[in-house]
Each structure stands twice: as structure tokens, then as C-alpha cells.
Coordinates of C-alpha atoms in Angstrom, one line a residue:
Chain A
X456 CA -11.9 0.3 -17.1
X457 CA -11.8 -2.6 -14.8
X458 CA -9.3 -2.6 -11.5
X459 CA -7.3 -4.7 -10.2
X460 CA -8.8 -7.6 -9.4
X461 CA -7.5 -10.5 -7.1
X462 CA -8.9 -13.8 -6.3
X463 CA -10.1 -15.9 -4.0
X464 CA -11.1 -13.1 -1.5
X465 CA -11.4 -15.3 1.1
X466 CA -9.9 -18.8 2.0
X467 CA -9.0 -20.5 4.9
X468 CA -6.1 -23.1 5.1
X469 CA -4.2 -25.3 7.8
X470 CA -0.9 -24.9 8.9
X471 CA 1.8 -27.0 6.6
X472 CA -0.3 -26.6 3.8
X473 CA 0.7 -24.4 0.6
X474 CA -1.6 -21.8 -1.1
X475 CA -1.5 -19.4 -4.4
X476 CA -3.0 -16.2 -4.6
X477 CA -3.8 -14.7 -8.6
X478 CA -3.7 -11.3 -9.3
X479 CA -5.5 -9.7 -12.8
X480 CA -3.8 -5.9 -13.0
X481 CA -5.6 -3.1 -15.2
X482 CA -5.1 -3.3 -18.7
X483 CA -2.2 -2.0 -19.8
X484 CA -0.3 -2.3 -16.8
X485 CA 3.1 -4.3 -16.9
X486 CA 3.9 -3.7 -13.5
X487 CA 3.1 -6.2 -10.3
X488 CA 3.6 -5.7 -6.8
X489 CA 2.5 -7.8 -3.8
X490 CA 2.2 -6.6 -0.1
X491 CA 1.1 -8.2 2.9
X492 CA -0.8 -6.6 5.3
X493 CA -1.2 -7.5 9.6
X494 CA -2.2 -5.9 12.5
X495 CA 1.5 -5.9 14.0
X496 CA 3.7 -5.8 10.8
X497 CA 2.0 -3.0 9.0
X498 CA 2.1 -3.2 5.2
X499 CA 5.1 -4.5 4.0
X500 CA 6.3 -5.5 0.5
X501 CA 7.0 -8.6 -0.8
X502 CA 7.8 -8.4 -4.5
X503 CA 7.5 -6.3 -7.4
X504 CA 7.5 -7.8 -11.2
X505 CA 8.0 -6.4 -14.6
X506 CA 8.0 -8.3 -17.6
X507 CA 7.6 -11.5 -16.2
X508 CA 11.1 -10.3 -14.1
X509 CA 11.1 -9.9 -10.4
X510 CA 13.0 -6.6 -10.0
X511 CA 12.6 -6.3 -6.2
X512 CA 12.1 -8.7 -2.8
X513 CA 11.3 -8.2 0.2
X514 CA 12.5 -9.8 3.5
X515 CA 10.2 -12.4 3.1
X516 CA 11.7 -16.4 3.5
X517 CA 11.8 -18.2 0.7
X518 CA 8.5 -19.9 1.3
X519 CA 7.2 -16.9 -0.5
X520 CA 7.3 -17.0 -4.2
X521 CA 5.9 -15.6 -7.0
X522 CA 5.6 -15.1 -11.2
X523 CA 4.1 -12.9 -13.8
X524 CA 3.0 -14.5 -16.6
X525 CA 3.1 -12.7 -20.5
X526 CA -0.2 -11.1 -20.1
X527 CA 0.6 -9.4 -16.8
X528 CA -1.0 -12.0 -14.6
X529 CA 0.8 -12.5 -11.3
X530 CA 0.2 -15.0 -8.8
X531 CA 1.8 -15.5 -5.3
X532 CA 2.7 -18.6 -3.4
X533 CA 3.0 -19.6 0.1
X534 CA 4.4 -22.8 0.8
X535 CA 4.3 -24.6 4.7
X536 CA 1.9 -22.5 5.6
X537 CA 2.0 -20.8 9.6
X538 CA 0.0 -18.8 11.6
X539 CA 1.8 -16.2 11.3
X540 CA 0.8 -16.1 7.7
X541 CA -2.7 -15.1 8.5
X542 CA -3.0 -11.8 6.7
X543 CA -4.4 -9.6 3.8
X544 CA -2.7 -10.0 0.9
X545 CA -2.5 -7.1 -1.3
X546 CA -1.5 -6.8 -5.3
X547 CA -0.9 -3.8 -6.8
X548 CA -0.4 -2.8 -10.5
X549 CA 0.9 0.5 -12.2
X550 CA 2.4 0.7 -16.1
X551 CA 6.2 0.4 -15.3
X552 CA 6.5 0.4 -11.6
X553 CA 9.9 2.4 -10.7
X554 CA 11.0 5.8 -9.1
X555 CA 8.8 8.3 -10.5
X556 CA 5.7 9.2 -9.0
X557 CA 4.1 9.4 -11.7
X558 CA 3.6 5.5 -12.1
X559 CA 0.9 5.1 -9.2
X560 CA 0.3 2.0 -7.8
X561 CA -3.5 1.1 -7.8
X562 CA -4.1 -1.9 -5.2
X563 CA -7.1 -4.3 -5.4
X564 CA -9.0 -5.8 -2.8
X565 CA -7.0 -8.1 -1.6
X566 CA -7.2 -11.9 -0.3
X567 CA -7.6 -12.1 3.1
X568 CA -5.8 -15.6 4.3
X569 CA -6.4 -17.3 7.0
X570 CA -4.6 -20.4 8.5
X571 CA -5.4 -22.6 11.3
Chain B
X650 CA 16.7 2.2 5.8
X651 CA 13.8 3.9 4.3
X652 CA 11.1 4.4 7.3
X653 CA 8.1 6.5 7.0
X654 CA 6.6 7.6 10.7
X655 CA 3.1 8.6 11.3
X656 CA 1.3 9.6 14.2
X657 CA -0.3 6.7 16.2
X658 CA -3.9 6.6 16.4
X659 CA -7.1 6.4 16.4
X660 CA -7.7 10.0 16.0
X661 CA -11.6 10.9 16.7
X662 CA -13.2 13.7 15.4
X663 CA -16.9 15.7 15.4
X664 CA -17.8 16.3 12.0
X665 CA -16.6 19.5 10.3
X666 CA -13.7 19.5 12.6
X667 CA -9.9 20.2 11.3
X668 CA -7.8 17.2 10.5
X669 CA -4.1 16.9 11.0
X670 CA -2.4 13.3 10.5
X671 CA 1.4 14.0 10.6
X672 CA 4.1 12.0 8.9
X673 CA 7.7 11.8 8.1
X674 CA 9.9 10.0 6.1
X675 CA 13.7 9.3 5.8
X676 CA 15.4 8.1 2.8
X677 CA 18.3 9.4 0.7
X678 CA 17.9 11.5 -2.2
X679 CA 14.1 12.9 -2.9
X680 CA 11.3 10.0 -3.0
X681 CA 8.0 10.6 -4.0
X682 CA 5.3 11.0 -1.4
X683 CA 1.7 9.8 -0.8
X684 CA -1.3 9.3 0.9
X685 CA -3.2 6.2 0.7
X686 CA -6.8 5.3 2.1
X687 CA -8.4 2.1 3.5
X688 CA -12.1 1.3 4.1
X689 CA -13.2 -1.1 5.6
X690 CA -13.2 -4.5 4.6
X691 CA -11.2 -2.8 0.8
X692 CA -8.1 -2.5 -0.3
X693 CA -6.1 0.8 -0.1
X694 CA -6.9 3.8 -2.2
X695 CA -4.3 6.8 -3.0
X696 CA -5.8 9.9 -1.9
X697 CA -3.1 12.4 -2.9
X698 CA 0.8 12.5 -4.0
X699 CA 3.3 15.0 -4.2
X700 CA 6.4 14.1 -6.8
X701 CA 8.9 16.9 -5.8
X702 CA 9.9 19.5 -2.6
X703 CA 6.9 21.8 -2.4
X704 CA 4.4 20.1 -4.2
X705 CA 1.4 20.2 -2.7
X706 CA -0.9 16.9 -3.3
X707 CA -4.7 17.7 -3.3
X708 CA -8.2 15.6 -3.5
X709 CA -11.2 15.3 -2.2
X710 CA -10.6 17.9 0.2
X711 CA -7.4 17.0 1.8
X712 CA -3.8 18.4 1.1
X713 CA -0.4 17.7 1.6
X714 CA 2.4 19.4 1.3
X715 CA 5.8 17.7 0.3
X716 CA 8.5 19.8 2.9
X717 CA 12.2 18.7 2.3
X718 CA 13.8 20.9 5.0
X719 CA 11.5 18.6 7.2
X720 CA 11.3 15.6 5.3
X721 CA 7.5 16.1 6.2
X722 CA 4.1 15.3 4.8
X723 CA 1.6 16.2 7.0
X724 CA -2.3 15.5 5.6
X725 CA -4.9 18.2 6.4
X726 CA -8.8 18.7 5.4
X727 CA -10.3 21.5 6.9
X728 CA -13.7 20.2 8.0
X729 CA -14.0 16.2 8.3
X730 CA -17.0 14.3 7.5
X731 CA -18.2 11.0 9.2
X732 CA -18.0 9.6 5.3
X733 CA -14.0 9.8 5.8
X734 CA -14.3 7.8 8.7
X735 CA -11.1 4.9 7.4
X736 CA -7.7 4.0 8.3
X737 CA -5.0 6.4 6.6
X738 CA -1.4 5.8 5.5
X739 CA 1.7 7.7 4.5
X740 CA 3.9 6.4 1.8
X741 CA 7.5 7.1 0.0
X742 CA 8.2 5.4 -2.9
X743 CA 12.3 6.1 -3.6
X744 CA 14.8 5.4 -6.5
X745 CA 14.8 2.4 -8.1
X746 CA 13.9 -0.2 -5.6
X747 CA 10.0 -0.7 -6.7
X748 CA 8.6 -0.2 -3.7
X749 CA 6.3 1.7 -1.3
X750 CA 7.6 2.1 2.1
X751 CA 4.3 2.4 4.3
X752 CA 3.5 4.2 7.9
X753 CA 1.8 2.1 9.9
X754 CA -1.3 4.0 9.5
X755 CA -3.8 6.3 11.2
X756 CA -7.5 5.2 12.5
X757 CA -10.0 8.1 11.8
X758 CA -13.4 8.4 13.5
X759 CA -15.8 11.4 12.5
X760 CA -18.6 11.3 15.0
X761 CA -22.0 13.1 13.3

């Protein structure tokens, strides 16, 4: 059973310009969640989708966007890129996201941005 | 707001030493609990979860026990190897708001 899988790994951009991340979850799984990860912020959450809905947002600006497409898909957007954006970008899926425990959250690799 | 406190790091170790990596968490009502692991260079991994007061979480050798009274979740492994040498955090996923609260995560060294 294949994980989740997120693309590019790597990729380098320049400040002001914009840049979308893609994130494949397991089979099966309808829910998407996105997390960025620095040295001095931790992991924090961005946004979770379900059925091509965003349930949930984090306090992000709104130069952060995202979607999920029909098949489970999700991708991420960053728009006017800063330095501060330079971080790992982490997707997670599980089958219906939500309180119980039970729906684990299994994260891929992640993309690791960086802008100059 | 939900938080979730671990102990600050890096915690270095001889191998087949005891492991203790303390955390806490506040949030109303009763979240679920977990333990996530990160190698190197990967993304994050869980390690364990407990879903209810005095469940205890187990894998791979480490344990956790979910303690309401206080709102604990300390992880443990009785003798450490240098192959869990990785950056470990604490996480509470509560009610309906679809999403993990993280720590800000533990450094482990195991020295051979």
C-alpha cells in the first residue's frame, strides 16, 4: 500500500514569487491535512480537507491556500513568497480526519521550500 | 488554547539506558494523545497513541500512558538504542477541529 506521497521534495524559489505544493494521500483516504514545519515555529497546522471541503484553518494569512480535488488530491499554495516561508511542508492523510483517535494521521515526506 | 508542552532538549543517552521524554497537554474535554517520530531528513512517524484516560499506547518498545488527573503523557522505553537516535513529538488531537496540536519536540542522541 503506497503512502503518502508529496511532491517536488525539494525546490527553491525567490521572494515575491508564488509556489504549489501536491499532495497524493493513501488510497482510500478522504481526509487532507497540511502542516508547516520551522526550527522556531514548531509544527503548526495549516488546513485540513474533506471532500474537497476545508473544514479547518489555521492562523496562516491568506497567502496560503489550498484545494482537494475529487480523487483526494490536495495541493497547497503560497503566493508572494518571504523568507520566512522557508520551511518543510508536511501533508498528512487519514480516512475521515476528525476527533477520534482512531483516524490516525499518516504524514509523508514532505517538501522542503526554500526561498531566497 | 490547546498547547501541548514537552521537555526541551536534546536529551543524550548511552545505549540501553532508560528513556523519559515528559509531556503535557491542556485542552477541554478528553483529546486523544500521541507520539510521533522524525528521522532525519523524513517526515514524522506515529509511534504510539492512547484514545482515552488510562490507556496505555505501546510500540516498538516505548509506552505511554494517557493520565487525566495530570493531563500527562510521558514516553518511556526501558533500554534505548543508538537506532532511535531522532527528534520526538507529543501530540493531542481534540473535538472537532481536525487538528494535531504539536510539542515542540524532543532531540534524542543514543551514543553506542
Amino acid at each position: 500500500k503506497a503512502g503518502v506521497t508529496q511532491t517536488p521534495r525539494y525546490l527553491i524559489k525567490t521572494r515575491g514569487q508564488q509556489v504549489t505544493l501536491s499532495c497524493s494521500p493513501i488510497s482510500g483516504h478522504r481526509s487532507v491535512s497540511w502542516y508547516q514545519q520551522t526550527p522556531g515555529q514548531g509544527l503548526q497546522f495549516l488546513f485540513e480537507y474533506f471532500s474537497e471541503t476545508q473544514r479547518n484553518k489555521g492562523n496562516f494569512p491568506g497567502r496560503f491556500s489550498g484545494r482537494q480535488f475529487s480523487n483526494s488530491r490536495s495541493e497547497m499554495n503560497v503566493s508572494t513568497l518571504e523568507l520566512g516561508d522557508s520551511a518543510l511542508y508536511l501533508c498528512a492523510s487519514s480516512l475521515q480526519g476528525g476527533p477520534s483517535g482512531a483516524n490516525v494521521l499518516t504524514f509523508g515526506a514532505g517538501s522542503r521550500l526554500t526561498v531566497l | 488554547g490547546d498547547s501541548v508542552t514537552q521537555m526541551e532538549g536534546p536529551v543524550t543517552l548511552s545505549e540501553e539506558a532508560f528513556l523519559t521524554i515528559n509531556c503535557t497537554y491542556t485542552a477541554t474535554g478528553y483529546p486523544s494523545l500521541f507520539w510521533y517520530v522524525q528521522y532525519p531528513g523524513e517526515g514524522l512517524q506515529l509511534l504510539l497513541k492512547a484514545t482515552k484516560a488510562d490507556d496505555k499506547g505501546s510500540n516498538k518498545g516505548f509506552e505511554a500512558t494517557y493520565r487525566k488527573e495530570t493531563t500527562s503523557f510521558h514516553l518511556e522505553k526501558g533500554s534505548v538504542q543508538v537506532s532511535d537516535s531522532a527528534v520526538y513529538f507529543c501530540a493531542q488531537l481534540r473535538g472537532s477541529n481536525y487538528k494535531l496540536t504539536f510539542g515542540k519536540g524532543t532531540l534524542l542522541t543514543v551514543n553506542p
